[in-house]
Amino acid sequence: MKNIIYKASLIALSSLTLLSCSNKTEDLKNNVPTDVIPVKVLVLQSSNVKREISSSGQFTTEDETLLSFKTGGIINKIYVKEGDQIQKGQILATLDLTEINAQVNQAQIGFEKAQRDFKRAENLYRDSVASIEQFQNAKSALDFAQQQLNAAKFNLTYSEIRSITDGVVLKKIMNEGQITGPGSPVIQINSKGNADWVLKVNLSDKDWASINIGDSALVQIDAIGKENLKSFVSSKSESVDFMTGSFSVDIKLINNKKIDIASGMFGKAIIRPKTNNVAWKIPYEALLDGNANEGYVFVTNDLKTAKKIAVKVGEIEDNNVCIKSGLENYKYIITSGSAYLTDNSLIKNSK
């Protein structure tokens, strides 16, 4: 009985060996690799989609102005504080005039001397005692002294700061008793209630390039519970901000005069460029290793070999993902079976 069982086992083992060899021989005849992975693919089709660019920034007005003195000196008096309402022509700050008054007096004395010298040279020239060159030199000295006096008086006039518009004091940058240089900011103002508010946001170079002046936008101001405020792109910067490496865009609110906005208030914006962008919509499950705005997918052109590539990811809609770039040179994307693939894996479309 044991011999019979032993012989039967040998026969069964021999049969399995022969069957395995037969299958391998058949695969070799048909040139079919044994590690082909079945997948499902989708034909890639690009389409024009409208992008929405989200950003945030701070509110300002187009006429925010930094006021300063024409000349340097010691600040004698600042007549306003932050938040004060001001009127056009109102004196906001003055310098100590001791030094500038001395300069004006010096220029006045020099001018008076030049007048006397010119009068004397003129009389001598009429009496043929002085030459025409002496007369002309005296006239030039008088003109020079006149210009010096005008400059000193001009500096005296701009040794005080006056408001250039009806508005509000946003910031007092310097205080009384401080020494300020020519052109150094002392007070910041704007014409609150008279100018249009703009939200200044920073964008990447690519987003900046896709936006045009006049593109529509929606603005949200959480601090005052305002959202979906109609706005538009009013201006774009023409150079990069070297501090942030970004480009600024101004978004102007429409009919905002009744909205109680403060300079520096935070706001969020959704910009809607008029120009369409080419993109691909793929199933969410086809995207691998997503990280922020990047991810990976498997693609193929010949339906035989899979290739793993990086793509730029856009918006997510329902079960689809918008791919902004990376799929330009491929025909098919693999939507199922990606978990078993590596770069250059052999595949078979299982449909």
Tab-separated table of C-alpha atoms in Angstrom:
chain	number	residue	atom	x	y	z
A	1	MET	CA	0.000	0.000	0.000
A	2	LYS	CA	2.826	2.402	0.864
A	3	ASN	CA	4.524	1.660	-2.464
A	4	ILE	CA	1.329	2.464	-4.335
A	5	ILE	CA	0.978	5.864	-2.576
A	6	TYR	CA	4.648	6.662	-3.158
A	7	LYS	CA	4.360	5.881	-6.878
A	8	ALA	CA	1.222	7.977	-7.173
A	9	SER	CA	3.016	10.951	-5.559
A	10	LEU	CA	5.924	10.657	-7.956
A	11	ILE	CA	3.534	10.615	-10.921
A	12	ALA	CA	1.682	13.747	-9.687
A	13	LEU	CA	4.944	15.641	-9.059
A	14	SER	CA	6.204	14.720	-12.501
A	15	SER	CA	2.973	15.971	-14.053
A	16	LEU	CA	3.228	19.359	-12.311
A	17	THR	CA	6.840	19.757	-13.397
A	18	LEU	CA	5.951	18.944	-16.994
A	19	LEU	CA	2.999	21.398	-16.875
A	20	SER	CA	5.194	24.206	-15.510
A	21	CYS	CA	7.828	23.619	-18.154
A	22	SER	CA	5.108	23.541	-20.794
A	23	ASN	CA	3.746	26.963	-19.643
A	24	LYS	CA	7.201	28.543	-19.621
A	25	THR	CA	7.907	27.136	-23.068
A	26	GLU	CA	4.592	28.527	-24.317
A	27	ASP	CA	5.369	32.008	-22.827
A	28	LEU	CA	8.786	32.010	-24.424
A	29	LYS	CA	7.262	31.073	-27.794
A	30	ASN	CA	4.787	33.950	-27.520
A	31	ASN	CA	7.440	36.395	-26.099
A	32	VAL	CA	5.095	37.336	-23.246
A	33	PRO	CA	6.971	38.617	-20.108
A	34	THR	CA	5.774	37.134	-16.875
A	35	ASP	CA	5.897	40.461	-14.875
A	36	VAL	CA	3.421	42.525	-16.938
A	37	ILE	CA	1.092	44.499	-14.633
A	38	PRO	CA	-2.541	44.991	-15.658
A	39	VAL	CA	-3.667	48.633	-15.444
A	40	LYS	CA	-6.462	50.904	-16.565
A	41	VAL	CA	-5.675	53.977	-18.638
A	42	LEU	CA	-7.475	57.153	-19.637
A	43	VAL	CA	-6.885	59.168	-22.788
A	44	LEU	CA	-5.458	62.572	-21.870
A	45	GLN	CA	-7.380	65.563	-23.209
A	46	SER	CA	-6.490	69.144	-22.365
A	47	SER	CA	-9.089	71.870	-22.009
A	48	ASN	CA	-9.244	75.593	-21.384
A	49	VAL	CA	-10.105	76.344	-17.777
A	50	LYS	CA	-10.562	79.566	-15.868
A	51	ARG	CA	-8.162	79.896	-12.964
A	52	GLU	CA	-8.870	81.536	-9.657
A	53	ILE	CA	-5.902	83.017	-7.838
A	54	SER	CA	-6.200	83.399	-4.081
A	55	SER	CA	-4.059	85.779	-2.070
A	56	SER	CA	-4.181	88.114	0.897
A	57	GLY	CA	-2.824	91.508	1.831
A	58	GLN	CA	-3.465	94.804	3.582
A	59	PHE	CA	-5.683	97.740	2.715
A	60	THR	CA	-4.337	101.118	1.749
A	61	THR	CA	-5.477	104.069	-0.313
A	62	GLU	CA	-3.956	105.227	-3.547
A	63	ASP	CA	-3.042	108.584	-2.016
A	64	GLU	CA	-1.286	107.513	1.168
A	65	THR	CA	1.520	110.023	1.559
A	66	LEU	CA	4.647	110.270	3.674
A	67	LEU	CA	5.223	113.926	4.585
A	68	SER	CA	8.676	115.292	5.423
A	69	PHE	CA	10.630	118.508	5.823
A	70	LYS	CA	12.570	120.000	2.923
A	71	THR	CA	15.500	120.755	5.235
A	72	GLY	CA	16.992	118.895	8.154
A	73	GLY	CA	16.927	120.037	11.753
A	74	ILE	CA	15.364	119.545	15.160
A	75	ILE	CA	11.601	118.927	15.228
A	76	ASN	CA	10.142	121.731	17.305
A	77	LYS	CA	6.457	120.818	17.373
A	78	ILE	CA	4.092	118.118	16.065
A	79	TYR	CA	0.524	119.370	16.262
A	80	VAL	CA	-1.350	116.135	15.498
A	81	LYS	CA	-1.528	112.539	16.683
A	82	GLU	CA	-2.470	109.304	14.968
A	83	GLY	CA	-6.124	109.135	13.983
A	84	ASP	CA	-6.674	112.930	13.934
A	85	GLN	CA	-8.837	114.358	11.187
A	86	ILE	CA	-6.960	117.038	9.230
A	87	GLN	CA	-7.795	119.673	6.631
A	88	LYS	CA	-5.922	120.737	3.555
A	89	GLY	CA	-3.293	123.396	4.382
A	90	GLN	CA	-3.313	122.669	8.128
A	91	ILE	CA	0.106	122.896	9.835
A	92	LEU	CA	1.077	119.458	11.113
A	93	ALA	CA	4.664	119.951	12.314
A	94	THR	CA	7.438	122.558	12.426
A	95	LEU	CA	11.217	122.621	12.805
A	96	ASP	CA	13.250	124.697	15.214
A	97	LEU	CA	13.877	127.762	13.010
A	98	THR	CA	16.989	129.066	14.745
A	99	GLU	CA	19.360	127.716	12.124
A	100	ILE	CA	17.173	128.333	9.091
A	101	ASN	CA	16.381	131.895	10.196
A	102	ALA	CA	20.113	132.540	10.502
A	103	GLN	CA	20.572	131.278	6.949
A	104	VAL	CA	17.801	133.569	5.707
A	105	ASN	CA	19.362	136.540	7.524
A	106	GLN	CA	22.768	135.767	6.057
A	107	ALA	CA	21.275	135.578	2.578
A	108	GLN	CA	19.420	138.865	3.171
A	109	ILE	CA	22.619	140.623	4.290
A	110	GLY	CA	24.507	139.283	1.293
A	111	PHE	CA	21.758	140.447	-1.048
A	112	GLU	CA	21.734	143.954	0.417
A	113	LYS	CA	25.518	144.204	0.049
A	114	ALA	CA	25.281	143.026	-3.554
A	115	GLN	CA	22.670	145.717	-4.200
A	116	ARG	CA	24.988	148.433	-2.844
A	117	ASP	CA	27.947	147.127	-4.844
A	118	PHE	CA	25.896	147.039	-7.987
A	119	LYS	CA	24.584	150.574	-7.458
A	120	ARG	CA	28.129	151.849	-6.909
A	121	ALA	CA	29.448	150.008	-9.997
A	122	GLU	CA	26.559	151.338	-12.057
A	123	ASN	CA	27.304	154.961	-11.087
A	124	LEU	CA	31.029	154.541	-11.738
A	125	TYR	CA	30.295	152.956	-15.093
A	126	ARG	CA	28.108	155.935	-16.072
A	127	ASP	CA	30.937	158.283	-15.100
A	128	SER	CA	33.324	156.164	-17.200
A	129	VAL	CA	35.358	155.327	-14.129
A	130	ALA	CA	34.487	151.616	-13.982
A	131	SER	CA	34.818	149.271	-16.939
A	132	ILE	CA	31.933	147.370	-18.447
A	133	GLU	CA	33.459	144.153	-17.056
A	134	GLN	CA	33.299	145.527	-13.503
A	135	PHE	CA	29.690	146.595	-14.060
A	136	GLN	CA	28.746	143.141	-15.384
A	137	ASN	CA	30.510	141.381	-12.512
A	138	ALA	CA	28.569	143.483	-10.004
A	139	LYS	CA	25.320	142.606	-11.796
A	140	SER	CA	26.181	138.890	-11.689
A	141	ALA	CA	26.977	139.111	-7.967
A	142	LEU	CA	23.608	140.770	-7.356
A	143	ASP	CA	21.751	138.053	-9.278
A	144	PHE	CA	23.621	135.336	-7.375
A	145	ALA	CA	22.780	136.936	-4.018
A	146	GLN	CA	19.124	137.203	-5.077
A	147	GLN	CA	18.961	133.457	-5.855
A	148	GLN	CA	20.606	132.573	-2.539
A	149	LEU	CA	18.003	134.658	-0.709
A	150	ASN	CA	15.180	132.999	-2.661
A	151	ALA	CA	16.527	129.532	-1.793
A	152	ALA	CA	16.826	130.399	1.907
A	153	LYS	CA	13.273	131.743	1.998
A	154	PHE	CA	12.034	128.651	0.150
A	155	ASN	CA	13.709	126.393	2.738
A	156	LEU	CA	12.140	128.483	5.490
A	157	THR	CA	8.698	127.914	3.932
A	158	TYR	CA	9.258	124.147	3.846
A	159	SER	CA	10.547	123.990	7.398
A	160	GLU	CA	6.965	123.222	8.314
A	161	ILE	CA	4.701	120.401	7.204
A	162	ARG	CA	1.211	121.215	5.951
A	163	SER	CA	-1.501	118.760	4.965
A	164	ILE	CA	-1.918	118.395	1.226
A	165	THR	CA	-5.505	117.105	1.507
A	166	ASP	CA	-8.475	116.643	3.811
A	167	GLY	CA	-7.960	113.316	5.512
A	168	VAL	CA	-6.593	111.545	8.546
A	169	VAL	CA	-3.207	111.038	10.204
A	170	LEU	CA	-2.265	107.376	9.794
A	171	LYS	CA	1.062	107.356	11.571
A	172	LYS	CA	3.351	109.696	13.463
A	173	ILE	CA	6.795	108.414	12.540
A	174	MET	CA	8.953	110.868	14.513
A	175	ASN	CA	8.504	112.865	17.719
A	176	GLU	CA	9.288	116.338	18.980
A	177	GLY	CA	12.943	116.944	19.783
A	178	GLN	CA	14.242	114.391	17.287
A	179	ILE	CA	16.705	115.382	14.584
A	180	THR	CA	15.391	114.718	11.103
A	181	GLY	CA	17.144	114.856	7.772
A	182	PRO	CA	15.884	116.361	4.504
A	183	GLY	CA	13.154	114.136	3.101
A	184	SER	CA	12.973	111.795	6.099
A	185	PRO	CA	9.326	110.718	6.709
A	186	VAL	CA	7.744	112.374	9.743
A	187	ILE	CA	3.972	111.903	9.304
A	188	GLN	CA	1.888	109.564	7.136
A	189	ILE	CA	-1.573	110.681	5.987
A	190	ASN	CA	-4.317	109.696	3.581
A	191	SER	CA	-7.590	111.200	2.414
A	192	LYS	CA	-9.947	108.849	4.251
A	193	GLY	CA	-13.445	108.974	2.812
A	194	ASN	CA	-12.295	110.738	-0.342
A	195	ALA	CA	-10.076	108.128	-1.956
A	196	ASP	CA	-10.718	104.564	-3.068
A	197	TRP	CA	-9.469	101.729	-0.917
A	198	VAL	CA	-7.196	99.151	-2.500
A	199	LEU	CA	-6.076	95.767	-1.239
A	200	LYS	CA	-2.368	95.312	-1.963
A	201	VAL	CA	-1.504	91.610	-2.379
A	202	ASN	CA	1.722	89.815	-3.280
A	203	LEU	CA	1.850	87.151	-6.001
A	204	SER	CA	4.385	84.827	-7.579
A	205	ASP	CA	5.819	85.785	-10.948
A	206	LYS	CA	3.672	83.161	-12.717
A	207	ASP	CA	0.421	84.338	-11.117
A	208	TRP	CA	1.403	87.977	-11.729
A	209	ALA	CA	1.947	87.247	-15.435
A	210	SER	CA	-1.488	85.617	-15.801
A	211	ILE	CA	-3.327	88.676	-14.425
A	212	ASN	CA	-4.285	91.769	-16.420
A	213	ILE	CA	-5.469	95.161	-15.255
A	214	GLY	CA	-9.269	95.109	-15.180
A	215	ASP	CA	-9.622	91.447	-14.174
A	216	SER	CA	-12.473	90.939	-11.698
A	217	ALA	CA	-11.977	89.901	-8.083
A	218	LEU	CA	-13.905	89.192	-4.896
A	219	VAL	CA	-12.624	90.511	-1.569
A	220	GLN	CA	-13.363	89.298	1.946
A	221	ILE	CA	-12.745	91.365	5.120
A	222	ASP	CA	-13.169	89.134	8.160
A	223	ALA	CA	-12.650	91.935	10.694
A	224	ILE	CA	-15.866	93.691	9.699
A	225	GLY	CA	-17.774	90.662	8.409
A	226	LYS	CA	-17.716	91.656	4.758
A	227	GLU	CA	-17.303	89.093	1.984
A	228	ASN	CA	-17.686	88.794	-1.776
A	229	LEU	CA	-17.079	92.530	-2.243
A	230	LYS	CA	-16.885	93.245	-5.960
A	231	SER	CA	-13.456	94.481	-6.952
A	232	PHE	CA	-11.045	94.617	-9.866
A	233	VAL	CA	-7.310	94.691	-10.507
A	234	SER	CA	-6.394	98.374	-10.735
A	235	SER	CA	-2.605	98.178	-11.112
A	236	LYS	CA	0.387	95.835	-11.215
A	237	SER	CA	3.924	96.424	-10.036
A	238	GLU	CA	6.597	96.592	-12.701
A	239	SER	CA	9.422	95.299	-10.514
A	240	VAL	CA	9.966	92.652	-7.867
A	241	ASP	CA	9.925	93.405	-4.162
A	242	PHE	CA	13.493	92.517	-3.164
A	243	MET	CA	12.423	91.908	0.442
A	244	THR	CA	9.824	89.232	-0.386
A	245	GLY	CA	10.777	88.175	-3.916
A	246	SER	CA	7.162	88.645	-5.044
A	247	PHE	CA	5.210	91.048	-7.240
A	248	SER	CA	2.452	93.298	-5.899
A	249	VAL	CA	-1.021	93.799	-7.355
A	250	ASP	CA	-3.544	96.440	-6.281
A	251	ILE	CA	-7.195	95.368	-6.079
A	252	LYS	CA	-9.639	98.255	-5.921
A	253	LEU	CA	-13.017	97.893	-4.252
A	254	ILE	CA	-16.116	99.048	-6.128
A	255	ASN	CA	-18.472	101.399	-4.262
A	256	ASN	CA	-16.527	101.186	-1.011
A	257	LYS	CA	-17.047	104.697	0.356
A	258	LYS	CA	-19.560	103.487	2.988
A	259	ILE	CA	-17.389	100.616	4.221
A	260	ASP	CA	-15.543	101.383	7.447
A	261	ILE	CA	-12.035	100.277	6.490
A	262	ALA	CA	-8.831	101.213	8.297
A	263	SER	CA	-5.430	101.445	6.665
A	264	GLY	CA	-3.476	98.228	7.249
A	265	MET	CA	-6.609	96.101	7.726
A	266	PHE	CA	-6.206	92.507	6.528
A	267	GLY	CA	-8.194	91.213	3.556
A	268	LYS	CA	-8.379	88.161	1.298
A	269	ALA	CA	-8.995	88.192	-2.433
A	270	ILE	CA	-9.926	85.754	-5.179
A	271	ILE	CA	-8.782	87.071	-8.556
A	272	ARG	CA	-10.434	85.780	-11.717
A	273	PRO	CA	-8.206	86.304	-14.766
A	274	LYS	CA	-10.006	86.799	-18.061
A	275	THR	CA	-7.512	84.639	-19.926
A	276	ASN	CA	-8.072	80.878	-20.001
A	277	ASN	CA	-5.346	78.389	-19.155
A	278	VAL	CA	-4.701	74.944	-20.637
A	279	ALA	CA	-5.124	72.172	-18.066
A	280	TRP	CA	-5.986	68.492	-17.706
A	281	LYS	CA	-8.653	67.025	-15.456
A	282	ILE	CA	-7.729	63.571	-14.161
A	283	PRO	CA	-9.356	61.234	-11.613
A	284	TYR	CA	-8.232	61.891	-8.049
A	285	GLU	CA	-6.984	58.294	-7.631
A	286	ALA	CA	-4.481	58.767	-10.483
A	287	LEU	CA	-2.497	61.310	-8.433
A	288	LEU	CA	0.299	59.942	-6.242
A	289	ASP	CA	2.440	61.471	-3.498
A	290	GLY	CA	0.702	64.850	-3.557
A	291	ASN	CA	2.584	67.622	-1.748
A	292	ALA	CA	1.204	71.190	-1.744
A	293	ASN	CA	1.059	72.154	-5.439
A	294	GLU	CA	3.013	69.169	-6.767
A	295	GLY	CA	2.397	65.472	-7.245
A	296	TYR	CA	3.255	62.424	-9.352
A	297	VAL	CA	1.353	60.325	-11.882
A	298	PHE	CA	2.062	57.328	-14.108
A	299	VAL	CA	1.654	57.902	-17.851
A	300	THR	CA	2.295	55.970	-21.051
A	301	ASN	CA	2.459	56.624	-24.759
A	302	ASP	CA	2.752	53.068	-26.103
A	303	LEU	CA	0.460	51.251	-23.612
A	304	LYS	CA	3.398	48.960	-22.837
A	305	THR	CA	5.662	50.893	-20.475
A	306	ALA	CA	4.702	53.096	-17.519
A	307	LYS	CA	6.587	56.287	-16.740
A	308	LYS	CA	6.406	58.205	-13.442
A	309	ILE	CA	6.452	61.991	-13.886
A	310	ALA	CA	6.000	65.093	-11.723
A	311	VAL	CA	3.047	67.419	-12.346
A	312	LYS	CA	1.823	70.786	-11.092
A	313	VAL	CA	-1.499	70.437	-9.274
A	314	GLY	CA	-4.263	73.034	-9.415
A	315	GLU	CA	-7.776	73.008	-8.017
A	316	ILE	CA	-9.598	69.890	-6.804
A	317	GLU	CA	-13.168	69.542	-8.071
A	318	ASP	CA	-15.345	66.669	-6.822
A	319	ASN	CA	-13.394	63.524	-7.737
A	320	ASN	CA	-11.165	65.232	-10.294
A	321	VAL	CA	-7.856	67.045	-9.973
A	322	CYS	CA	-6.839	69.877	-12.288
A	323	ILE	CA	-3.266	69.458	-13.547
A	324	LYS	CA	-1.677	72.722	-14.677
A	325	SER	CA	1.471	71.357	-16.301
A	326	GLY	CA	3.533	68.222	-16.808
A	327	LEU	CA	1.262	66.217	-19.118
A	328	GLU	CA	2.045	68.034	-22.358
A	329	ASN	CA	3.896	65.185	-24.103
A	330	TYR	CA	1.835	62.162	-23.072
A	331	LYS	CA	-1.222	60.369	-24.525
A	332	TYR	CA	-2.518	58.234	-21.647
A	333	ILE	CA	-2.636	58.425	-17.872
A	334	ILE	CA	-2.818	55.327	-15.692
A	335	THR	CA	-5.843	55.510	-13.401
A	336	SER	CA	-5.805	52.033	-11.790
A	337	GLY	CA	-2.974	49.714	-10.808
A	338	SER	CA	-0.495	52.494	-10.012
A	339	ALA	CA	0.235	51.044	-6.555
A	340	TYR	CA	2.090	48.108	-8.169
A	341	LEU	CA	4.106	50.198	-10.634
A	342	THR	CA	7.584	51.625	-10.664
A	343	ASP	CA	9.227	53.763	-13.308
A	344	ASN	CA	9.489	51.827	-16.624
A	345	SER	CA	7.273	48.958	-15.399
A	346	LEU	CA	5.765	46.799	-18.130
A	347	ILE	CA	2.000	47.195	-18.333
A	348	LYS	CA	-1.058	45.813	-20.080
A	349	ASN	CA	-4.309	47.747	-20.486
A	350	SER	CA	-6.993	45.651	-18.845
A	351	LYS	CA	-9.804	47.970	-19.994
